[in-house]
Amino acid sequence: MEDCVFCKIIDGSIPSNKVYEDDKMVAFHDLNPQAPVHIIMIPKLHVKSADEINETNSEYIAHIFSKVGEIAKSLGLENGYRIVNNCGPDAGQTVFHIHFHLLGGELSGKMG
Ligand code: AMP
Ligand code: ZN
């Protein structure tokens, strides 16, 4: 996808501060962190949002969740973390390549 910033991170044409990468996913530091640890996890497949997950592409999504514990541990989040997905404009999605925010550190409040 030519105009997708996260596809450009995958192909290396935009730099990122990666914490994990394999053949199906990349995890990198968010440019504008909302928590002491704020990682973006993306599949190496252009799926626009959670609304477009299907039987064919879901292995890429499952793969991210199979690695999240390992990634969180590597970042020192032994005591817990939050995973957030914003789906669609009303939820505040701004990059239309599905991604999961991994948030850790001193989170304030249950939903904040
Ligand atoms: P969302 O609002 O759920 O679509 O989240 C998009 C996230 O991507 C925001 O937290 C941005 O700060 C982050 N972001 C956008 N561009 C980049 C980039 N080039 N590198 C790292 N994070 C980015
Ligand atoms: Zn993309």
PDB file of C-alpha atoms and ligand atoms in Angstrom:
ATOM      1  CA  MET A   1       0.000   0.000   0.000  1.00  0.00           C
ATOM      2  CA  GLU A   2       1.776   3.112  -1.337  1.00  0.00           C
ATOM      3  CA  ASP A   3       0.384   5.704   1.050  1.00  0.00           C
ATOM      4  CA  CYS A   4       0.369   3.639   4.216  1.00  0.00           C
ATOM      5  CA  VAL A   5       2.864   4.844   6.815  1.00  0.00           C
ATOM      6  CA  PHE A   6       2.980   1.440   8.526  1.00  0.00           C
ATOM      7  CA  CYS A   7       3.608  -0.403   5.215  1.00  0.00           C
ATOM      8  CA  LYS A   8       6.512   2.029   4.770  1.00  0.00           C
ATOM      9  CA  ILE A   9       7.837   1.107   8.212  1.00  0.00           C
ATOM     10  CA  ILE A  10       7.608  -2.564   7.182  1.00  0.00           C
ATOM     11  CA  ASP A  11       9.529  -1.992   3.921  1.00  0.00           C
ATOM     12  CA  GLY A  12      12.062   0.255   5.659  1.00  0.00           C
ATOM     13  CA  SER A  13      11.344   3.425   3.676  1.00  0.00           C
ATOM     14  CA  ILE A  14      10.321   5.177   6.921  1.00  0.00           C
ATOM     15  CA  PRO A  15      12.555   4.671   9.980  1.00  0.00           C
ATOM     16  CA  SER A  16      11.237   3.235  13.220  1.00  0.00           C
ATOM     17  CA  ASN A  17      12.604   2.250  16.576  1.00  0.00           C
ATOM     18  CA  LYS A  18      11.893  -1.484  16.452  1.00  0.00           C
ATOM     19  CA  VAL A  19      11.715  -3.700  19.509  1.00  0.00           C
ATOM     20  CA  TYR A  20      10.711  -6.919  17.715  1.00  0.00           C
ATOM     21  CA  GLU A  21      10.414  -8.180  14.131  1.00  0.00           C
ATOM     22  CA  ASP A  22       9.817 -11.487  12.404  1.00  0.00           C
ATOM     23  CA  ASP A  23       8.316 -12.657   9.095  1.00  0.00           C
ATOM     24  CA  LYS A  24       4.716 -11.800  10.118  1.00  0.00           C
ATOM     25  CA  MET A  25       4.919  -8.707  12.375  1.00  0.00           C
ATOM     26  CA  VAL A  26       6.844  -5.661  13.548  1.00  0.00           C
ATOM     27  CA  ALA A  27       6.703  -3.927  16.947  1.00  0.00           C
ATOM     28  CA  PHE A  28       8.161  -0.436  17.355  1.00  0.00           C
ATOM     29  CA  HIS A  29       8.034   2.566  19.683  1.00  0.00           C
ATOM     30  CA  ASP A  30       5.143   4.976  19.105  1.00  0.00           C
ATOM     31  CA  LEU A  31       6.292   8.383  17.838  1.00  0.00           C
ATOM     32  CA  ASN A  32       3.990  10.153  20.299  1.00  0.00           C
ATOM     33  CA  PRO A  33       3.948   7.950  23.416  1.00  0.00           C
ATOM     34  CA  GLN A  34       0.884   8.057  25.681  1.00  0.00           C
ATOM     35  CA  ALA A  35       2.458   5.929  28.421  1.00  0.00           C
ATOM     36  CA  PRO A  36       5.994   5.317  29.764  1.00  0.00           C
ATOM     37  CA  VAL A  37       6.119   2.289  27.421  1.00  0.00           C
ATOM     38  CA  HIS A  38       4.083   2.684  24.231  1.00  0.00           C
ATOM     39  CA  ILE A  39       4.672   0.147  21.477  1.00  0.00           C
ATOM     40  CA  ILE A  40       2.799  -0.285  18.196  1.00  0.00           C
ATOM     41  CA  MET A  41       2.412  -3.876  16.969  1.00  0.00           C
ATOM     42  CA  ILE A  42       1.485  -4.405  13.313  1.00  0.00           C
ATOM     43  CA  PRO A  43       1.049  -7.363  10.968  1.00  0.00           C
ATOM     44  CA  LYS A  44       3.218  -7.522   7.841  1.00  0.00           C
ATOM     45  CA  LEU A  45       0.024  -7.503   5.825  1.00  0.00           C
ATOM     46  CA  HIS A  46      -2.074  -4.455   4.997  1.00  0.00           C
ATOM     47  CA  VAL A  47      -5.353  -5.035   6.847  1.00  0.00           C
ATOM     48  CA  LYS A  48      -7.155  -1.697   7.337  1.00  0.00           C
ATOM     49  CA  SER A  49      -8.785  -2.259  10.704  1.00  0.00           C
ATOM     50  CA  ALA A  50     -10.245  -4.849  13.081  1.00  0.00           C
ATOM     51  CA  ASP A  51     -13.360  -4.652  10.911  1.00  0.00           C
ATOM     52  CA  GLU A  52     -11.461  -6.369   8.094  1.00  0.00           C
ATOM     53  CA  ILE A  53     -10.114  -9.354  10.000  1.00  0.00           C
ATOM     54  CA  ASN A  54     -11.210 -12.571   8.267  1.00  0.00           C
ATOM     55  CA  GLU A  55     -10.368 -16.287   8.131  1.00  0.00           C
ATOM     56  CA  THR A  56      -7.553 -15.659   5.630  1.00  0.00           C
ATOM     57  CA  ASN A  57      -5.691 -12.816   7.354  1.00  0.00           C
ATOM     58  CA  SER A  58      -6.435 -13.714  10.992  1.00  0.00           C
ATOM     59  CA  GLU A  59      -3.297 -15.850  11.286  1.00  0.00           C
ATOM     60  CA  TYR A  60      -1.320 -12.596  11.175  1.00  0.00           C
ATOM     61  CA  ILE A  61      -3.425 -11.166  14.006  1.00  0.00           C
ATOM     62  CA  ALA A  62      -3.163 -14.354  16.062  1.00  0.00           C
ATOM     63  CA  HIS A  63       0.580 -14.288  15.527  1.00  0.00           C
ATOM     64  CA  ILE A  64       0.836 -10.827  17.136  1.00  0.00           C
ATOM     65  CA  PHE A  65      -1.005 -12.111  20.212  1.00  0.00           C
ATOM     66  CA  SER A  66       1.220 -15.185  20.352  1.00  0.00           C
ATOM     67  CA  LYS A  67       4.252 -12.893  20.706  1.00  0.00           C
ATOM     68  CA  VAL A  68       2.899 -10.115  22.926  1.00  0.00           C
ATOM     69  CA  GLY A  69       3.903 -11.757  26.206  1.00  0.00           C
ATOM     70  CA  GLU A  70       7.477 -12.190  25.024  1.00  0.00           C
ATOM     71  CA  ILE A  71       7.627  -8.585  23.756  1.00  0.00           C
ATOM     72  CA  ALA A  72       6.150  -7.192  26.989  1.00  0.00           C
ATOM     73  CA  LYS A  73       8.621  -9.186  29.069  1.00  0.00           C
ATOM     74  CA  SER A  74      11.534  -7.901  26.961  1.00  0.00           C
ATOM     75  CA  LEU A  75      10.378  -4.352  27.805  1.00  0.00           C
ATOM     76  CA  GLY A  76      10.245  -5.056  31.538  1.00  0.00           C
ATOM     77  CA  LEU A  77       6.442  -5.148  31.801  1.00  0.00           C
ATOM     78  CA  GLU A  78       6.325  -8.141  34.159  1.00  0.00           C
ATOM     79  CA  ASN A  79       3.656  -6.436  36.251  1.00  0.00           C
ATOM     80  CA  GLY A  80       1.120  -5.977  33.469  1.00  0.00           C
ATOM     81  CA  TYR A  81       0.212  -3.928  30.439  1.00  0.00           C
ATOM     82  CA  ARG A  82      -2.722  -2.877  28.309  1.00  0.00           C
ATOM     83  CA  ILE A  83      -3.435  -3.747  24.658  1.00  0.00           C
ATOM     84  CA  VAL A  84      -5.598  -1.228  22.775  1.00  0.00           C
ATOM     85  CA  ASN A  85      -7.043  -1.279  19.271  1.00  0.00           C
ATOM     86  CA  ASN A  86      -8.889   1.711  17.819  1.00  0.00           C
ATOM     87  CA  CYS A  87     -11.211   0.578  15.021  1.00  0.00           C
ATOM     88  CA  GLY A  88     -12.524   3.287  12.693  1.00  0.00           C
ATOM     89  CA  PRO A  89     -12.676   7.088  12.823  1.00  0.00           C
ATOM     90  CA  ASP A  90     -15.206   7.255  15.671  1.00  0.00           C
ATOM     91  CA  ALA A  91     -12.753   5.298  17.840  1.00  0.00           C
ATOM     92  CA  GLY A  92      -9.914   7.639  16.940  1.00  0.00           C
ATOM     93  CA  GLN A  93      -8.106   5.392  14.451  1.00  0.00           C
ATOM     94  CA  THR A  94      -5.701   7.611  12.499  1.00  0.00           C
ATOM     95  CA  VAL A  95      -3.511   5.048  10.707  1.00  0.00           C
ATOM     96  CA  PHE A  96      -5.547   2.638   8.610  1.00  0.00           C
ATOM     97  CA  HIS A  97      -3.232  -0.350   8.868  1.00  0.00           C
ATOM     98  CA  ILE A  98      -4.437  -2.416  11.802  1.00  0.00           C
ATOM     99  CA  HIS A  99      -2.282  -2.003  14.883  1.00  0.00           C
ATOM    100  CA  PHE A 100      -2.344  -2.829  18.557  1.00  0.00           C
ATOM    101  CA  HIS A 101      -1.036  -0.367  21.121  1.00  0.00           C
ATOM    102  CA  LEU A 102       0.952  -2.045  23.894  1.00  0.00           C
ATOM    103  CA  LEU A 103       0.877   0.311  26.877  1.00  0.00           C
ATOM    104  CA  GLY A 104       2.844  -0.133  30.044  1.00  0.00           C
ATOM    105  CA  GLY A 105       4.286   1.697  32.964  1.00  0.00           C
ATOM    106  CA  GLU A 106       2.347   3.988  35.231  1.00  0.00           C
ATOM    107  CA  LEU A 107      -1.131   3.940  33.689  1.00  0.00           C
ATOM    108  CA  SER A 108      -3.526   6.214  35.523  1.00  0.00           C
ATOM    109  CA  GLY A 109      -7.064   5.038  36.169  1.00  0.00           C
ATOM    110  CA  LYS A 110      -8.796   1.944  34.841  1.00  0.00           C
ATOM    111  CA  MET A 111      -9.640   3.344  31.413  1.00  0.00           C
ATOM    112  CA  GLY A 112      -7.254   6.280  31.173  1.00  0.00           C
TER     113      GLY A 112
HETATM  114  P1  AMP B   1      -4.367   5.201  16.164  1.00  0.00           P
HETATM  115  O1  AMP B   1      -4.793   6.569  16.614  1.00  0.00           O
HETATM  116  O2  AMP B   1      -4.915   4.080  16.979  1.00  0.00           O
HETATM  117  O3  AMP B   1      -4.585   4.999  14.667  1.00  0.00           O
HETATM  118  O4  AMP B   1      -2.813   5.153  16.432  1.00  0.00           O
HETATM  119  C1  AMP B   1      -1.833   5.507  15.514  1.00  0.00           C
HETATM  120  C2  AMP B   1      -0.556   5.645  16.297  1.00  0.00           C
HETATM  121  O5  AMP B   1       0.537   5.585  15.407  1.00  0.00           O
HETATM  122  C3  AMP B   1      -0.448   6.969  17.064  1.00  0.00           C
HETATM  123  O6  AMP B   1      -0.250   6.683  18.444  1.00  0.00           O
HETATM  124  C4  AMP B   1       0.782   7.638  16.430  1.00  0.00           C
HETATM  125  O7  AMP B   1       1.551   8.342  17.374  1.00  0.00           O
HETATM  126  C5  AMP B   1       1.529   6.457  15.854  1.00  0.00           C
HETATM  127  N1  AMP B   1       2.367   6.756  14.710  1.00  0.00           N
HETATM  128  C6  AMP B   1       2.011   7.399  13.560  1.00  0.00           C
HETATM  129  N2  AMP B   1       3.048   7.459  12.709  1.00  0.00           N
HETATM  130  C7  AMP B   1       4.080   6.834  13.333  1.00  0.00           C
HETATM  131  C8  AMP B   1       5.443   6.565  12.966  1.00  0.00           C
HETATM  132  N3  AMP B   1       5.950   6.945  11.795  1.00  0.00           N
HETATM  133  N4  AMP B   1       6.214   5.907  13.858  1.00  0.00           N
HETATM  134  C9  AMP B   1       5.713   5.525  15.057  1.00  0.00           C
HETATM  135  N5  AMP B   1       4.459   5.729  15.444  1.00  0.00           N
HETATM  136  C10 AMP B   1       3.647   6.390  14.602  1.00  0.00           C
HETATM  137 ZN    ZN B   2      -0.308  -0.720   5.393  1.00  0.00          ZN
END
